[in-house]
XYZ file of C-alpha atoms in Angstrom:
87
model
C -15.802 19.465 0.050
C -13.449 17.469 -2.014
C -14.776 14.053 -2.774
C -12.519 11.559 -4.328
C -14.010 8.915 -6.775
C -11.936 5.702 -6.790
C -11.478 4.264 -9.947
C -11.143 0.747 -8.438
C -10.406 -0.445 -4.491
C -9.013 -3.953 -4.189
C -8.998 -5.821 -0.932
C -5.919 -8.174 -1.064
C -4.897 -11.092 1.249
C -1.670 -11.909 0.969
C 0.303 -14.639 2.619
C 2.170 -12.658 4.637
C -0.592 -11.934 6.727
C -1.850 -8.730 5.242
C -5.224 -7.228 4.361
C -5.256 -4.185 2.631
C -7.002 -1.718 0.761
C -5.634 0.332 -2.179
C -7.706 3.020 -4.152
C -6.477 4.968 -6.984
C -8.522 7.534 -8.910
C -9.640 7.679 -12.354
C -5.848 8.406 -13.269
C -4.434 5.580 -11.168
C -2.954 8.228 -8.848
C -2.860 6.507 -5.351
C -5.256 7.975 -3.008
C -5.495 5.463 -0.098
C -3.435 2.478 1.239
C -5.080 1.141 4.278
C -3.676 -2.341 5.907
C -6.905 -3.631 7.479
C -4.800 -6.606 9.532
C -1.409 -7.315 9.934
C 0.685 -9.122 12.582
C 3.894 -7.267 12.788
C 5.521 -5.643 15.956
C 8.326 -3.134 16.381
C 10.035 -1.949 13.168
C 7.924 -3.952 11.141
C 4.849 -2.220 12.508
C 6.650 1.173 11.893
C 7.227 0.252 8.300
C 3.400 -0.719 7.858
C 2.438 2.600 9.381
C 4.896 4.885 7.385
C 5.465 3.303 3.806
C 1.748 3.516 2.534
C 2.165 7.497 3.347
C 5.296 7.872 1.561
C 3.725 5.893 -1.236
C 0.479 8.022 -1.494
C 2.521 10.980 -1.479
C 4.891 9.867 -4.255
C 2.223 8.103 -6.016
C 4.432 4.797 -6.586
C 5.155 1.301 -4.590
C 8.896 2.242 -5.370
C 9.703 4.105 -1.875
C 13.036 3.236 0.325
C 12.352 0.124 2.368
C 12.606 0.604 6.374
C 16.001 -0.325 7.502
C 15.705 -3.388 9.897
C 11.968 -4.414 8.044
C 13.382 -5.107 4.943
C 10.978 -8.144 4.441
C 8.012 -6.413 5.592
C 8.936 -3.408 3.330
C 9.139 -5.628 0.514
C 6.354 -7.468 1.026
C 4.122 -4.257 1.402
C 5.814 -3.084 -1.813
C 4.725 -6.222 -3.621
C 1.090 -5.946 -2.389
C 0.647 -2.371 -3.449
C 2.503 -2.894 -7.099
C 0.482 -6.144 -7.490
C -3.047 -4.151 -6.309
C -2.079 -0.967 -8.935
C -1.679 -3.817 -11.663
C -5.143 -4.819 -11.266
C -6.964 -1.371 -10.710
């Protein structure tokens, strides 16, 4: 059994309507990004689903935006960037 110890977990509301948690370990490696509340549909919802997984696997918020969901992609990247700077 693997136990992940989080250095910090932030719950961040944003004006774009997202409520998210970001968890990093002691070395500031992304362990979890969870969108708790959002109102996106269509391609925006697909971005909300796929981008956090890529951010975790690459350990960065600087991932490719989803075509057709540039505003959503930008907002999500900004949210994770802000959270990581506060952990």
